[in-house]
Coordinates of C-alpha atoms in Angstrom, one line a residue:
M10 CA 124.1 106.6 95.5
L11 CA 121.4 104.8 97.8
E12 CA 121.6 100.9 97.2
R13 CA 123.9 100.8 94.0
S14 CA 126.7 98.7 93.1
S15 CA 130.3 99.7 93.7
N16 CA 133.7 98.3 93.5
R17 CA 133.9 98.6 97.4
P18 CA 133.6 95.3 99.1
D19 CA 130.2 94.9 100.7
D20 CA 129.6 93.0 104.0
G21 CA 125.9 92.4 103.2
R22 CA 124.6 94.4 106.1
T23 CA 122.4 97.6 106.2
P24 CA 124.6 100.6 107.6
P25 CA 124.3 101.0 111.3
Q26 CA 123.2 104.4 111.2
A27 CA 119.9 103.1 109.3
F28 CA 119.3 101.1 112.3
G29 CA 119.0 104.0 114.6
A30 CA 116.8 105.9 112.2
L31 CA 114.9 102.9 112.2
A32 CA 114.7 102.4 115.9
V33 CA 113.1 105.7 116.5
T34 CA 110.0 104.6 114.4
L35 CA 108.9 102.0 116.8
Q36 CA 105.9 104.0 117.8
S37 CA 104.6 104.2 114.1
Q38 CA 102.6 100.8 114.5
A39 CA 99.5 102.8 116.1
D40 CA 99.9 105.4 113.7
A41 CA 99.9 103.0 110.7
R42 CA 96.6 101.2 112.4
S43 CA 94.8 104.5 112.9
E44 CA 95.5 105.3 109.1
L45 CA 93.7 102.2 108.4
V46 CA 90.9 103.1 110.5
G47 CA 90.9 106.4 108.4
A48 CA 89.1 104.3 105.6
T49 CA 85.7 105.6 107.1
P50 CA 86.6 109.3 106.3
T51 CA 87.6 107.8 102.6
D52 CA 84.0 106.3 102.3
D53 CA 82.6 109.6 103.4
E54 CA 84.5 111.6 100.8
T55 CA 83.6 109.2 98.1
N56 CA 79.7 109.2 99.2
R57 CA 80.0 112.8 99.3
K58 CA 81.2 113.0 95.8
N59 CA 78.6 110.7 94.6
M60 CA 76.1 112.5 96.3
A61 CA 77.2 115.8 94.1
L62 CA 76.8 113.6 91.3
L63 CA 73.2 112.6 92.1
I64 CA 72.2 116.3 92.6
Q65 CA 73.8 117.0 89.2
L66 CA 71.6 114.3 87.8
R67 CA 68.6 115.7 89.6
W68 CA 69.3 119.0 87.7
T69 CA 69.5 117.4 84.6
A70 CA 66.2 115.6 85.3
V71 CA 64.7 119.0 86.0
V72 CA 66.0 120.6 82.7
G73 CA 65.1 117.5 80.7
Q74 CA 61.4 117.3 82.4
I75 CA 60.7 121.1 81.6
V76 CA 61.8 120.6 77.9
T77 CA 60.0 117.5 77.5
I78 CA 56.5 118.9 78.9
G79 CA 56.8 121.9 77.0
G80 CA 57.5 120.1 73.8
V81 CA 54.7 117.4 74.4
H82 CA 52.3 120.2 75.7
F83 CA 52.9 123.0 73.2
W84 CA 54.6 121.4 69.9
L85 CA 52.8 117.9 69.7
G86 CA 49.5 119.4 71.3
I87 CA 48.8 116.6 73.9
P88 CA 47.5 118.4 77.0
L89 CA 49.4 117.8 80.2
P90 CA 48.5 119.0 83.9
L91 CA 51.2 121.7 83.7
E92 CA 50.3 122.9 87.1
R93 CA 50.6 119.5 88.8
M94 CA 53.9 118.5 86.8
G95 CA 55.2 121.8 87.5
A96 CA 54.8 121.1 91.1
V97 CA 56.7 118.3 91.0
I98 CA 59.4 119.9 89.4
G99 CA 59.2 122.5 92.0
A100 CA 59.6 119.9 94.7
L101 CA 62.9 118.4 92.9
V102 CA 64.3 121.9 92.8
L103 CA 63.5 122.7 96.4
L104 CA 65.0 119.3 97.3
N105 CA 68.0 119.9 95.3
V106 CA 68.7 123.3 97.0
S107 CA 68.2 121.8 100.3
S108 CA 70.5 118.7 99.6
L109 CA 73.2 121.2 98.6
V110 CA 72.8 123.1 101.9
W111 CA 72.7 119.9 103.7
V112 CA 75.6 118.1 102.1
R113 CA 77.9 121.3 103.0
H114 CA 76.9 121.1 106.7
R115 CA 76.7 117.4 107.2
A116 CA 79.8 115.9 108.7
A117 CA 79.3 112.5 107.1
I118 CA 77.2 111.0 104.5
S119 CA 76.4 107.2 104.7
S120 CA 75.0 104.8 102.2
N121 CA 71.6 105.1 103.6
E122 CA 71.5 108.6 102.8
L123 CA 72.3 107.8 99.1
L124 CA 69.6 105.2 99.3
V125 CA 67.0 107.9 100.3
A126 CA 68.1 110.4 97.6
L127 CA 67.7 107.6 94.9
M128 CA 64.2 106.6 96.2
L129 CA 63.2 110.3 96.2
D130 CA 64.1 110.7 92.4
V131 CA 62.2 107.2 91.9
A132 CA 59.0 108.8 93.8
A133 CA 59.3 111.9 91.6
L134 CA 59.6 110.2 88.3
T135 CA 56.7 107.9 89.3
A136 CA 54.7 111.2 90.2
Q137 CA 55.5 112.3 86.6
L138 CA 54.6 109.2 84.8
Y139 CA 51.5 108.9 86.7
L140 CA 50.4 112.3 85.3
S141 CA 51.5 111.6 81.9
G142 CA 50.1 107.9 80.7
G143 CA 51.7 105.9 83.3
A144 CA 53.0 102.7 82.2
T145 CA 52.3 103.4 78.8
N146 CA 54.7 106.4 78.7
P147 CA 57.7 105.4 76.9
F148 CA 60.2 107.2 79.4
T149 CA 59.2 104.4 81.9
S150 CA 62.8 103.1 80.9
L151 CA 64.3 106.0 83.1
F152 CA 63.5 103.5 86.0
L153 CA 66.7 101.5 85.1
L154 CA 68.7 104.5 85.5
Q155 CA 67.9 104.6 89.0
V156 CA 68.3 100.7 89.5
T157 CA 71.9 100.6 87.8
L158 CA 73.1 103.8 89.9
G159 CA 72.0 102.0 93.2
A160 CA 73.7 98.7 92.0
V161 CA 77.1 100.7 91.5
L162 CA 76.6 102.9 94.7
L163 CA 74.9 100.6 97.3
D164 CA 75.4 97.8 99.0
A165 CA 73.3 94.5 97.9
R166 CA 70.5 95.0 100.7
S167 CA 69.8 98.7 99.7
T168 CA 70.1 97.7 96.1
W169 CA 67.3 95.1 96.4
S170 CA 65.2 97.5 98.2
L171 CA 65.6 100.1 95.5
V172 CA 64.7 97.3 92.7
A173 CA 61.6 96.6 95.0
L174 CA 60.4 100.1 95.1
T175 CA 60.9 100.8 91.1
C176 CA 59.1 97.3 90.6
A177 CA 56.1 98.4 92.6
S178 CA 56.1 101.8 91.1
F179 CA 55.9 100.3 87.7
V180 CA 53.1 97.8 88.8
W181 CA 51.1 100.9 90.4
L182 CA 51.5 102.9 87.0
T183 CA 49.8 99.8 85.2
L184 CA 46.8 100.0 87.4
A185 CA 46.4 103.8 88.5
Y186 CA 47.5 106.6 86.0
R187 CA 46.2 109.7 84.4
P188 CA 45.4 108.8 80.6
L189 CA 47.1 111.0 77.7
D190 CA 44.6 112.9 75.8
L191 CA 45.9 111.9 72.5
P192 CA 44.6 113.9 69.5
P193 CA 42.4 112.1 67.0
N194 CA 45.2 110.7 64.6
P195 CA 45.5 107.5 62.7
I196 CA 46.9 104.6 64.4
S197 CA 50.1 104.8 62.3
E198 CA 51.0 108.4 63.6
T199 CA 50.1 107.3 67.2
Y200 CA 52.3 104.4 66.9
S201 CA 55.1 106.2 65.2
L202 CA 54.7 108.9 68.3
T203 CA 55.2 105.9 70.7
V204 CA 58.3 104.7 68.8
T205 CA 59.9 108.1 68.8
G206 CA 59.6 108.5 72.6
M207 CA 60.6 105.0 73.4
L208 CA 64.0 106.2 71.2
L209 CA 64.4 109.2 72.9
G210 CA 64.0 107.6 76.3
F211 CA 66.6 104.9 75.3
V212 CA 69.1 107.5 74.1
L213 CA 68.5 109.5 77.1
N214 CA 68.7 106.4 79.4
A215 CA 72.0 105.4 77.6
V216 CA 73.6 109.0 77.8
L217 CA 73.0 109.5 81.3
L218 CA 74.0 106.0 82.3
V219 CA 77.4 106.4 80.4
V220 CA 78.1 109.8 82.0
F221 CA 76.9 109.6 85.6
V222 CA 78.2 105.7 86.0
T223 CA 81.6 106.6 84.5
R224 CA 81.8 109.6 87.0
I225 CA 80.9 107.4 89.9
N226 CA 83.1 104.4 88.9
R227 CA 86.2 107.1 88.8
N228 CA 85.2 108.2 92.3
L229 CA 85.2 104.5 93.6
R230 CA 88.6 103.7 91.9
E231 CA 90.0 106.8 93.8
R232 CA 88.9 105.3 96.9
D233 CA 90.2 102.0 96.3
A234 CA 93.5 103.4 95.4
H235 CA 93.6 105.5 98.4
L236 CA 92.6 102.7 100.4
A237 CA 95.5 100.4 99.0
A238 CA 97.9 103.1 99.6
L239 CA 96.9 103.3 103.2
R240 CA 97.1 99.3 103.4
Q241 CA 100.8 99.7 101.7
H242 CA 101.9 102.3 104.1
A243 CA 100.5 100.2 107.2
A244 CA 102.3 96.9 105.8
E245 CA 105.7 99.1 105.4
Q246 CA 105.1 100.5 109.0
D247 CA 104.7 97.1 110.5
H248 CA 107.8 96.0 108.6
I249 CA 109.9 98.8 110.1
V250 CA 108.6 97.9 113.6
R251 CA 109.6 94.2 113.1
M252 CA 113.1 95.6 111.9
G253 CA 113.5 98.0 114.8
L254 CA 112.5 95.4 117.5
L255 CA 115.3 93.2 115.9
A256 CA 117.7 96.1 116.0
S257 CA 117.1 96.8 119.2
G258 CA 117.4 93.2 120.4
A259 CA 120.5 92.9 118.6
A260 CA 122.0 96.0 120.2
H261 CA 121.3 94.3 123.7
E262 CA 122.8 91.0 122.6
L263 CA 125.8 92.8 121.2
G264 CA 126.6 94.6 124.6
T265 CA 128.0 91.6 126.6
P266 CA 130.7 90.7 124.0
L267 CA 131.5 94.0 123.0
A268 CA 132.1 94.4 126.7
S269 CA 134.4 91.2 127.0
L270 CA 136.4 92.4 124.0
S271 CA 136.8 95.7 125.7
V272 CA 138.5 94.1 128.9
I273 CA 140.5 91.7 127.0
L274 CA 141.8 94.6 124.8
S275 CA 142.6 96.5 128.1
D276 CA 144.5 93.6 129.5
W277 CA 146.4 93.2 126.6
R278 CA 147.7 96.6 126.3
R279 CA 148.9 96.4 129.9
M280 CA 150.9 93.1 129.1
P281 CA 154.8 94.2 129.0
D282 CA 155.5 91.9 126.1
L283 CA 152.9 93.4 123.8
A284 CA 153.5 97.0 124.8
A285 CA 157.1 96.6 123.9
D286 CA 156.1 95.8 120.2
Q287 CA 155.4 99.0 118.8
E288 CA 153.5 97.7 115.6
L289 CA 151.3 95.3 117.7
A290 CA 150.7 98.3 120.1
E291 CA 149.4 100.4 117.1
D292 CA 147.1 97.6 116.1
L293 CA 145.6 97.3 119.5
A294 CA 144.8 100.9 119.7
E295 CA 143.1 100.5 116.2
M296 CA 140.9 97.7 117.4
E297 CA 140.2 99.6 120.5
T298 CA 139.2 102.6 118.4
S299 CA 136.8 100.3 116.4
L300 CA 135.6 98.8 119.3
Q301 CA 134.5 102.0 121.0
R302 CA 132.9 103.1 117.5
C303 CA 130.9 99.8 117.8
K304 CA 129.7 100.5 121.2
S305 CA 128.7 103.9 120.5
I306 CA 126.6 102.8 117.4
V307 CA 125.0 99.9 119.9
T308 CA 124.5 102.9 122.5
G309 CA 122.7 105.1 119.8
I310 CA 120.4 102.5 118.9
L311 CA 119.2 101.8 122.3
V312 CA 118.9 105.3 122.9
S313 CA 116.9 106.1 119.8
A314 CA 114.7 103.2 120.3
G315 CA 113.2 104.7 123.4
E316 CA 113.4 108.2 122.2
A317 CA 110.2 110.2 120.9
R318 CA 110.6 113.1 118.8
G319 CA 111.9 116.0 120.7
E320 CA 112.9 114.2 123.9
G321 CA 116.5 114.8 124.8
S322 CA 116.9 117.1 121.6
S323 CA 118.8 120.3 121.9
P324 CA 117.8 123.5 120.4
T325 CA 119.9 124.5 117.7
T326 CA 119.7 126.1 114.2
V327 CA 119.3 124.6 110.5
T328 CA 122.9 126.0 109.6
A329 CA 124.3 124.6 112.9
F330 CA 122.7 121.4 112.6
V331 CA 123.6 120.7 109.1
T332 CA 127.2 121.8 109.7
A333 CA 127.6 119.8 112.8
L334 CA 126.5 116.5 111.0
V335 CA 128.7 117.4 108.0
D336 CA 131.8 117.4 110.5
E337 CA 130.7 114.6 112.7
W338 CA 130.4 112.5 109.2
R339 CA 133.8 113.7 107.8
N340 CA 135.5 112.8 111.0
A341 CA 133.6 109.5 111.6
R342 CA 134.9 108.3 108.1
S343 CA 138.1 110.3 107.5
A344 CA 136.5 111.6 104.4
R345 CA 137.8 114.9 103.0
T346 CA 135.5 114.5 99.7
L347 CA 132.4 115.9 101.1
Y348 CA 131.6 119.4 99.7
F349 CA 129.2 121.4 101.7
V350 CA 127.6 124.1 100.1
N351 CA 125.0 126.4 102.4
T352 CA 122.6 128.6 100.2
F353 CA 119.6 128.3 103.0
G354 CA 119.8 132.3 103.8
E355 CA 118.5 133.7 107.0
D356 CA 119.0 130.8 110.0
V357 CA 116.0 129.3 111.4
A358 CA 115.9 127.7 115.0
I359 CA 114.9 124.1 115.1
A360 CA 115.4 121.0 117.4
S361 CA 118.2 118.5 116.6
D362 CA 116.7 115.2 115.4
V363 CA 118.5 112.0 115.7
A364 CA 116.4 110.1 113.4
L365 CA 117.0 112.8 110.5
K366 CA 120.6 113.1 111.3
Q367 CA 121.2 109.3 110.8
V368 CA 118.8 109.4 107.6
I369 CA 121.3 112.2 106.2
F370 CA 124.2 109.9 107.1
N371 CA 122.8 106.8 105.5
V372 CA 122.4 108.9 102.1
L373 CA 126.0 110.4 102.6
D374 CA 127.3 107.1 103.3
N375 CA 125.7 105.3 100.3
A376 CA 126.7 108.3 97.8
Y377 CA 130.0 107.9 99.4
E378 CA 130.4 104.2 98.6
V379 CA 130.0 104.8 94.8
S380 CA 131.6 107.8 94.6
R381 CA 134.9 108.3 96.7
D382 CA 136.1 111.1 95.0
W383 CA 133.2 113.6 95.0
V384 CA 130.0 114.0 97.0
E385 CA 128.1 117.1 97.5
L386 CA 125.5 118.3 100.1
L387 CA 123.6 121.4 99.2
A388 CA 121.5 122.9 101.8
E389 CA 118.8 125.3 100.5
R390 CA 115.6 126.9 101.3
E391 CA 112.4 126.4 99.2
G392 CA 109.3 128.3 100.6
D393 CA 108.8 126.9 104.0
N394 CA 110.8 124.0 103.4
L395 CA 114.2 122.9 103.9
V396 CA 115.8 120.9 101.1
L397 CA 119.0 118.8 101.4
S398 CA 120.3 117.6 97.9
I399 CA 123.0 114.8 98.3
S400 CA 124.8 114.5 94.8
D401 CA 127.5 112.0 93.6
R402 CA 129.4 111.1 90.5
G403 CA 128.4 107.4 90.7
P404 CA 126.8 104.8 88.1
G405 CA 123.4 106.4 88.8
F406 CA 120.0 104.6 89.6
A407 CA 118.7 102.0 87.3
P408 CA 115.2 102.8 86.0
E409 CA 113.6 99.8 88.0
M410 CA 115.1 101.5 91.1
L411 CA 113.6 104.9 90.6
A412 CA 110.5 103.4 89.6
Q413 CA 110.4 101.4 93.1
L414 CA 111.6 104.4 95.0
G415 CA 111.4 103.6 98.8
K416 CA 110.2 100.1 98.5
P417 CA 111.9 97.6 100.7
Y418 CA 114.4 94.9 99.2
H419 CA 114.8 96.7 95.8
S420 CA 118.7 96.7 95.5
S421 CA 120.9 96.7 92.6
K422 CA 123.7 95.1 94.7
G423 CA 122.4 91.8 94.2
R424 CA 122.3 90.5 97.8
A425 CA 119.7 89.2 100.1
G426 CA 117.8 91.6 102.4
G427 CA 119.4 94.8 100.2
G428 CA 117.1 97.9 99.5
L429 CA 116.6 98.7 102.9
G430 CA 118.7 102.1 103.1
L431 CA 116.4 104.1 100.7
F432 CA 113.3 102.3 102.3
L433 CA 114.3 103.6 105.6
V434 CA 115.4 107.2 104.4
V435 CA 111.8 107.5 102.7
N436 CA 109.9 106.4 105.8
V437 CA 111.5 108.6 108.4
V438 CA 111.4 111.7 106.2
R439 CA 107.7 111.1 105.6
K440 CA 107.2 110.8 109.3
L441 CA 108.4 114.3 109.4
G442 CA 106.0 115.5 106.6
G443 CA 108.5 115.7 104.0
S444 CA 109.4 113.5 100.9
V445 CA 112.1 112.2 99.1
T446 CA 112.9 112.2 95.2
A447 CA 115.9 110.6 93.3
E448 CA 117.2 111.5 89.8
N449 CA 120.1 110.7 87.4
H450 CA 122.4 113.3 85.9
R451 CA 122.7 113.4 82.0
K452 CA 126.2 111.9 82.1
R453 CA 127.0 110.3 85.4
G454 CA 126.1 110.5 89.0
A455 CA 122.6 111.1 90.7
T456 CA 120.9 113.6 93.3
V457 CA 118.8 112.6 96.2
R458 CA 116.7 115.4 97.5
L459 CA 115.2 115.4 100.9
T460 CA 112.2 118.0 101.3
L461 CA 111.5 118.8 105.0
P462 CA 108.8 121.2 106.3
L463 CA 110.6 123.8 108.6
A464 CA 107.3 123.6 110.7
T465 CA 108.0 120.1 111.7
L466 CA 111.5 120.5 112.4
A467 CA 110.9 123.8 114.5
I468 CA 111.3 123.7 118.1
G469 CA 108.2 122.2 119.6
G470 CA 107.0 121.0 116.1
S471 CA 105.0 117.5 116.3
F472 CA 106.3 114.3 115.1
D473 CA 103.3 113.2 113.3
A474 CA 102.5 110.8 110.4

C-alpha cells in the first residue's frame, strides 16, 4: 500500500497530494516547540510519583519503628523511652498525612521539596537514634538509605546538602545521645546482640534500597522516554515545516513556466495547420488537460499553505465528505476499481478538511499503485471515532516498514527521499487527534486504518496538536 514496490514506473517524487497535506502543517513549528517546553510538566509528574514513593517509604519506616521498638523493649528487655519515641512516630504519621493532602492540592512539586522531605526523614531518624544509643545503635546504617535516595532523586548541590546533614547528624550522635540501659549480660551475649542488630540493619537497608530505588529509576526512565518522544515529535514537525516551505516555494516557481506553457498550447490550437491534424489536435487537448491538472495542484498547495483549520471549509457530513472525495479520486485517475463501503450509520455534521482529504488521496494513490485491480475504502464508526480502512491486494508491508511506521525515509521502493507518504499521513492524522495503523493480510495485501475523533472533525472543532 503506502511506500511499497510495484511494477508501475516510478518518477521518484512524493505524490503531489502529499505536499498539499504537508503545507497545511506549516503552523506546527510553534506547537512542537511548545511541547518541548512541556518538559516541565513531565518533571512535575515524575517528582509527584517520587514524592508518593517517599511517602510509602515513610509508612514503612513507621511500621518498622513500631515493630523494632516493641521488640527491643518488651522482648529483649532493653528499656526505651516509649513516650518520646512514640512522639517521633506520631510526628512521622502527621507528616505523612499532611504530605498526602499537600501533594493532592499542590500544582507542582519541585526538587527542593523532595530535598525537604528527605531532610525531615533524616531528622526523624536522628531523633530515634538519639533516644536509643546514638552512634552505637546498629541502625545508623539507615542514613545511607537517605543519601542513596538523594543521589538518585536530587541534583548534585541538593545531594551534597543531604550528605552534609547526615554526616553532621552522625557526628552529633557520637557526642550526644541517650545510652541504652543494657541488662547485665556476658560480653559475648552483648556482642551477639550487636551483630544481630547490624545484620538486621543491613538487610533492611538493602531491601529498601532495591525496592524503592528500582521504582524511582522506573519513574525516571518513563520521564526520559516521554521527553525523547517529545523531541522526536518536534524534530518531525520541524522536518514537515521545511518540506512545506520547499513545496510552497516550488509551487510559486512553477507558476510562471506553467502559465507560459498554457499560452503556447493555446496559440498552437489556433494554428490552422495544427488544428487540421486530428491526431495532433487530440494530443494538444490531452496536454492542456494535464497542464490544467498541474495548475490545479499548484493552486491547491498555495491555498493550503495559508489555510488554517476551519478557514474556508464548508459544512458537510461524514457520508457526503467521504462520498465526494471517492468520486473526485475516481474521476481524477479514471479508476473504477475502488470499492467504497459505508457502514458509518447515522450521519454526523463535520467541516470538510483539505488536509484530511489529501491524506486519504495519498493512501488511496499508494494502494492503487500496488493493486490496480482492487482497492477498498471502508468507512465505519467505532464509538466517537470515524475509522477509514483502505485495503489492497498488493505485496503488503515489509516487517521493517511496520516497525518504522510513520518514520521519514523508510521506503521499500529503493529510491532516495522515499518514505515520505506515510510520514505525512501519520503526522496530519495525529494533528487531528487521531492515529494510523497498518497491518498485512494473511495471504496478500494490507490495510491502513485512519482513526479520527469526530469531536475534532465536527464543525467548530479545534485543530490542536
